[in-house]
Amino acid sequence: MTATSQLGTPQLASPDLLRSTFRRHAAGVAVITARGDSGPVGFTATSLTSVSVEPPLVSFGIGVGASSWPAIAETDHVGVHVLGEHQSELAATFARSGADRFGPPTAWREGPEGVPVLDGVLAWLVCRIVGRVPAGDHRIVLAEVVLGDPSGSGRPLLYHQGRFNGLRD
């Protein structure tokens, strides 16, 4: 194998290399919610993954320094919400540190197991946490789907190059 002029100069592993690489990876946008001791908590996640269909399992990552981590670390159930392209402001609200994530204009209700369920999403799930796996400065949360509703309409919201985007044909 020979190098071509198409290849750039390799970089040593670093946080900047990882961030730069994954800015080029388009990812679906989800909001994870939970009931915390002081009220509902939630955060925007682009790490949502389907893990298994039997049993139905999903995973997502969360930083241990995130404001939602203490609630996620203690709760038994979470809400998983797949956002539509019309929800970039909602995604930004749940990504912003210090934001009133559940205040107006966020529309939500208490769902099964006390999990906050967001209105107007493409799909939502209530999941029972079955594992929290240490992974550097994050935890990978494994959760078994209990119930949900995939009937929302619209196209998915994506995260790419540091911005929320819709699909383009």
mmCIF file of C-alpha atoms in Angstrom:
data_model
loop_
_atom_site.group_PDB
_atom_site.id
_atom_site.type_symbol
_atom_site.label_atom_id
_atom_site.label_comp_id
_atom_site.label_asym_id
_atom_site.label_seq_id
_atom_site.Cartn_x
_atom_site.Cartn_y
_atom_site.Cartn_z
ATOM 1 C CA MET A 1 0.000 0.000 0.000
ATOM 2 C CA THR A 2 1.336 3.431 -0.841
ATOM 3 C CA ALA A 3 0.404 6.872 0.413
ATOM 4 C CA THR A 4 -1.361 9.203 -1.979
ATOM 5 C CA SER A 5 -1.401 12.964 -2.165
ATOM 6 C CA GLN A 6 -5.038 12.762 -0.961
ATOM 7 C CA LEU A 7 -3.943 11.919 2.572
ATOM 8 C CA GLY A 8 -3.184 14.708 5.029
ATOM 9 C CA THR A 9 -0.614 14.654 7.771
ATOM 10 C CA PRO A 10 -1.627 12.191 10.502
ATOM 11 C CA GLN A 11 -2.167 13.616 13.985
ATOM 12 C CA LEU A 12 -1.518 11.925 17.294
ATOM 13 C CA ALA A 13 -4.582 11.015 19.316
ATOM 14 C CA SER A 14 -5.994 13.982 21.206
ATOM 15 C CA PRO A 15 -9.338 15.466 22.238
ATOM 16 C CA ASP A 16 -9.064 17.894 19.285
ATOM 17 C CA LEU A 17 -8.494 15.053 16.809
ATOM 18 C CA LEU A 18 -11.538 13.191 18.107
ATOM 19 C CA ARG A 19 -13.738 16.318 18.041
ATOM 20 C CA SER A 20 -12.588 17.256 14.540
ATOM 21 C CA THR A 21 -13.194 13.759 13.228
ATOM 22 C CA PHE A 22 -16.673 13.445 14.701
ATOM 23 C CA ARG A 23 -17.697 16.898 13.435
ATOM 24 C CA ARG A 24 -17.572 15.204 10.026
ATOM 25 C CA HIS A 25 -19.841 12.374 11.196
ATOM 26 C CA ALA A 26 -23.523 13.238 10.861
ATOM 27 C CA ALA A 27 -25.500 11.895 13.815
ATOM 28 C CA GLY A 28 -29.150 11.767 14.746
ATOM 29 C CA VAL A 29 -30.198 14.004 17.623
ATOM 30 C CA ALA A 30 -31.985 12.747 20.718
ATOM 31 C CA VAL A 31 -32.918 14.210 24.076
ATOM 32 C CA ILE A 32 -32.562 12.002 27.140
ATOM 33 C CA THR A 33 -34.758 12.876 30.131
ATOM 34 C CA ALA A 34 -35.121 11.631 33.687
ATOM 35 C CA ARG A 35 -36.765 12.530 36.948
ATOM 36 C CA GLY A 36 -34.264 14.074 39.338
ATOM 37 C CA ASP A 37 -34.502 14.890 43.044
ATOM 38 C CA SER A 38 -35.105 18.567 42.233
ATOM 39 C CA GLY A 39 -37.307 18.038 39.192
ATOM 40 C CA PRO A 40 -36.874 16.859 35.610
ATOM 41 C CA VAL A 41 -33.456 16.773 33.961
ATOM 42 C CA GLY A 42 -32.412 16.233 30.380
ATOM 43 C CA PHE A 43 -29.672 16.655 27.818
ATOM 44 C CA THR A 44 -29.105 16.511 24.073
ATOM 45 C CA ALA A 45 -27.348 13.352 22.889
ATOM 46 C CA THR A 46 -25.892 12.405 19.529
ATOM 47 C CA SER A 47 -24.583 9.089 20.850
ATOM 48 C CA LEU A 48 -27.890 7.177 20.871
ATOM 49 C CA THR A 49 -27.452 3.659 19.536
ATOM 50 C CA SER A 50 -29.656 0.632 19.073
ATOM 51 C CA VAL A 51 -27.795 -2.197 20.805
ATOM 52 C CA SER A 52 -30.057 -5.249 20.668
ATOM 53 C CA VAL A 53 -33.553 -6.188 19.546
ATOM 54 C CA GLU A 54 -33.875 -9.194 21.864
ATOM 55 C CA PRO A 55 -34.068 -7.873 24.475
ATOM 56 C CA PRO A 56 -34.656 -4.366 23.094
ATOM 57 C CA LEU A 57 -31.663 -2.331 24.326
ATOM 58 C CA VAL A 58 -30.332 1.138 23.540
ATOM 59 C CA SER A 59 -27.241 2.983 24.710
ATOM 60 C CA PHE A 60 -26.119 6.585 25.023
ATOM 61 C CA GLY A 61 -23.137 8.396 26.468
ATOM 62 C CA ILE A 62 -23.116 11.106 29.122
ATOM 63 C CA GLY A 63 -20.205 13.004 30.620
ATOM 64 C CA VAL A 64 -19.735 12.590 34.352
ATOM 65 C CA GLY A 65 -19.417 16.377 34.637
ATOM 66 C CA ALA A 66 -22.793 16.982 32.978
ATOM 67 C CA SER A 67 -25.497 18.614 35.104
ATOM 68 C CA SER A 68 -27.835 15.688 34.308
ATOM 69 C CA TRP A 69 -25.346 13.000 35.339
ATOM 70 C CA PRO A 70 -26.253 12.861 39.062
ATOM 71 C CA ALA A 71 -29.894 12.095 38.191
ATOM 72 C CA ILE A 72 -28.961 9.617 35.438
ATOM 73 C CA ALA A 73 -26.545 7.935 37.864
ATOM 74 C CA GLU A 74 -29.337 7.323 40.388
ATOM 75 C CA THR A 75 -32.537 6.848 38.378
ATOM 76 C CA ASP A 76 -34.051 3.565 37.250
ATOM 77 C CA HIS A 77 -35.766 4.916 34.099
ATOM 78 C CA VAL A 78 -35.045 7.421 31.334
ATOM 79 C CA GLY A 79 -36.925 8.894 28.421
ATOM 80 C CA VAL A 80 -35.333 8.732 24.982
ATOM 81 C CA HIS A 81 -36.677 11.189 22.384
ATOM 82 C CA VAL A 82 -35.775 11.212 18.686
ATOM 83 C CA LEU A 83 -36.006 14.815 17.478
ATOM 84 C CA GLY A 84 -37.394 16.046 14.180
ATOM 85 C CA GLU A 85 -35.781 18.652 11.952
ATOM 86 C CA HIS A 86 -38.315 21.193 13.263
ATOM 87 C CA GLN A 87 -36.810 20.868 16.762
ATOM 88 C CA SER A 88 -33.363 22.454 16.436
ATOM 89 C CA GLU A 89 -34.243 25.049 19.099
ATOM 90 C CA LEU A 90 -35.321 22.291 21.486
ATOM 91 C CA ALA A 91 -32.034 20.463 20.827
ATOM 92 C CA ALA A 92 -30.106 23.677 21.478
ATOM 93 C CA THR A 93 -32.011 24.311 24.726
ATOM 94 C CA PHE A 94 -31.200 20.842 26.075
ATOM 95 C CA ALA A 95 -27.558 21.245 24.977
ATOM 96 C CA ARG A 96 -27.089 24.649 26.623
ATOM 97 C CA SER A 97 -25.595 24.707 30.106
ATOM 98 C CA GLY A 98 -27.752 26.536 32.642
ATOM 99 C CA ALA A 99 -30.853 26.648 30.402
ATOM 100 C CA ASP A 100 -34.356 26.200 31.821
ATOM 101 C CA ARG A 101 -34.837 23.055 29.760
ATOM 102 C CA PHE A 102 -38.359 22.245 30.924
ATOM 103 C CA GLY A 103 -39.729 25.805 31.054
ATOM 104 C CA PRO A 104 -41.710 27.391 28.214
ATOM 105 C CA PRO A 105 -41.639 26.865 25.295
ATOM 106 C CA THR A 106 -40.723 23.201 26.006
ATOM 107 C CA ALA A 107 -43.908 21.112 25.904
ATOM 108 C CA TRP A 108 -43.755 17.972 28.021
ATOM 109 C CA ARG A 109 -45.717 15.785 30.409
ATOM 110 C CA GLU A 110 -44.970 13.249 33.082
ATOM 111 C CA GLY A 111 -44.975 9.842 31.453
ATOM 112 C CA PRO A 112 -44.711 6.257 32.648
ATOM 113 C CA GLU A 113 -42.375 5.670 35.594
ATOM 114 C CA GLY A 114 -42.413 9.442 36.206
ATOM 115 C CA VAL A 115 -40.170 10.042 33.177
ATOM 116 C CA PRO A 116 -40.571 13.442 31.474
ATOM 117 C CA VAL A 117 -41.902 12.839 27.938
ATOM 118 C CA LEU A 118 -41.420 15.600 25.359
ATOM 119 C CA ASP A 119 -44.241 16.512 22.967
ATOM 120 C CA GLY A 120 -43.915 16.693 19.201
ATOM 121 C CA VAL A 121 -40.948 14.333 18.782
ATOM 122 C CA LEU A 122 -40.599 11.755 16.012
ATOM 123 C CA ALA A 123 -40.453 8.917 18.532
ATOM 124 C CA TRP A 124 -40.048 8.400 22.260
ATOM 125 C CA LEU A 125 -39.164 5.486 24.504
ATOM 126 C CA VAL A 126 -39.251 4.894 28.217
ATOM 127 C CA CYS A 127 -36.338 2.662 29.168
ATOM 128 C CA ARG A 128 -35.145 0.904 32.318
ATOM 129 C CA ILE A 129 -31.442 1.400 32.960
ATOM 130 C CA VAL A 130 -29.624 -1.934 33.109
ATOM 131 C CA GLY A 131 -26.012 -0.737 33.168
ATOM 132 C CA ARG A 132 -23.672 2.227 33.439
ATOM 133 C CA VAL A 133 -20.273 1.429 31.952
ATOM 134 C CA PRO A 134 -17.260 3.663 32.739
ATOM 135 C CA ALA A 135 -15.690 5.018 29.533
ATOM 136 C CA GLY A 136 -13.068 7.707 30.176
ATOM 137 C CA ASP A 137 -14.776 10.912 31.305
ATOM 138 C CA HIS A 138 -18.172 9.516 30.263
ATOM 139 C CA ARG A 139 -20.486 6.666 31.115
ATOM 140 C CA ILE A 140 -22.165 4.499 28.518
ATOM 141 C CA VAL A 141 -25.700 3.897 29.746
ATOM 142 C CA LEU A 142 -27.423 0.696 28.650
ATOM 143 C CA ALA A 143 -31.199 0.788 28.876
ATOM 144 C CA GLU A 144 -33.930 -1.736 28.101
ATOM 145 C CA VAL A 145 -36.964 -0.406 26.252
ATOM 146 C CA VAL A 146 -40.155 -0.692 28.336
ATOM 147 C CA LEU A 147 -42.591 1.118 26.025
ATOM 148 C CA GLY A 148 -42.730 3.927 23.516
ATOM 149 C CA ASP A 149 -44.387 5.628 20.578
ATOM 150 C CA PRO A 150 -42.711 5.832 17.136
ATOM 151 C CA SER A 151 -45.653 7.553 15.405
ATOM 152 C CA GLY A 152 -44.424 11.172 15.185
ATOM 153 C CA SER A 153 -44.261 12.648 11.719
ATOM 154 C CA GLY A 154 -41.490 14.488 9.932
ATOM 155 C CA ARG A 155 -37.849 14.071 9.125
ATOM 156 C CA PRO A 156 -35.004 13.582 11.646
ATOM 157 C CA LEU A 157 -32.776 16.283 13.039
ATOM 158 C CA LEU A 158 -29.055 15.730 12.452
ATOM 159 C CA TYR A 159 -25.929 17.141 14.050
ATOM 160 C CA HIS A 160 -23.033 17.833 11.678
ATOM 161 C CA GLN A 161 -20.086 20.254 11.665
ATOM 162 C CA GLY A 162 -21.186 21.704 15.011
ATOM 163 C CA ARG A 163 -24.711 22.585 13.841
ATOM 164 C CA PHE A 164 -28.186 21.104 13.875
ATOM 165 C CA ASN A 165 -29.423 20.340 10.335
ATOM 166 C CA GLY A 166 -32.215 18.610 8.470
ATOM 167 C CA LEU A 167 -31.774 15.936 5.837
ATOM 168 C CA ARG A 168 -31.207 17.103 2.295
ATOM 169 C CA ASP A 169 -32.376 15.085 -0.695
#
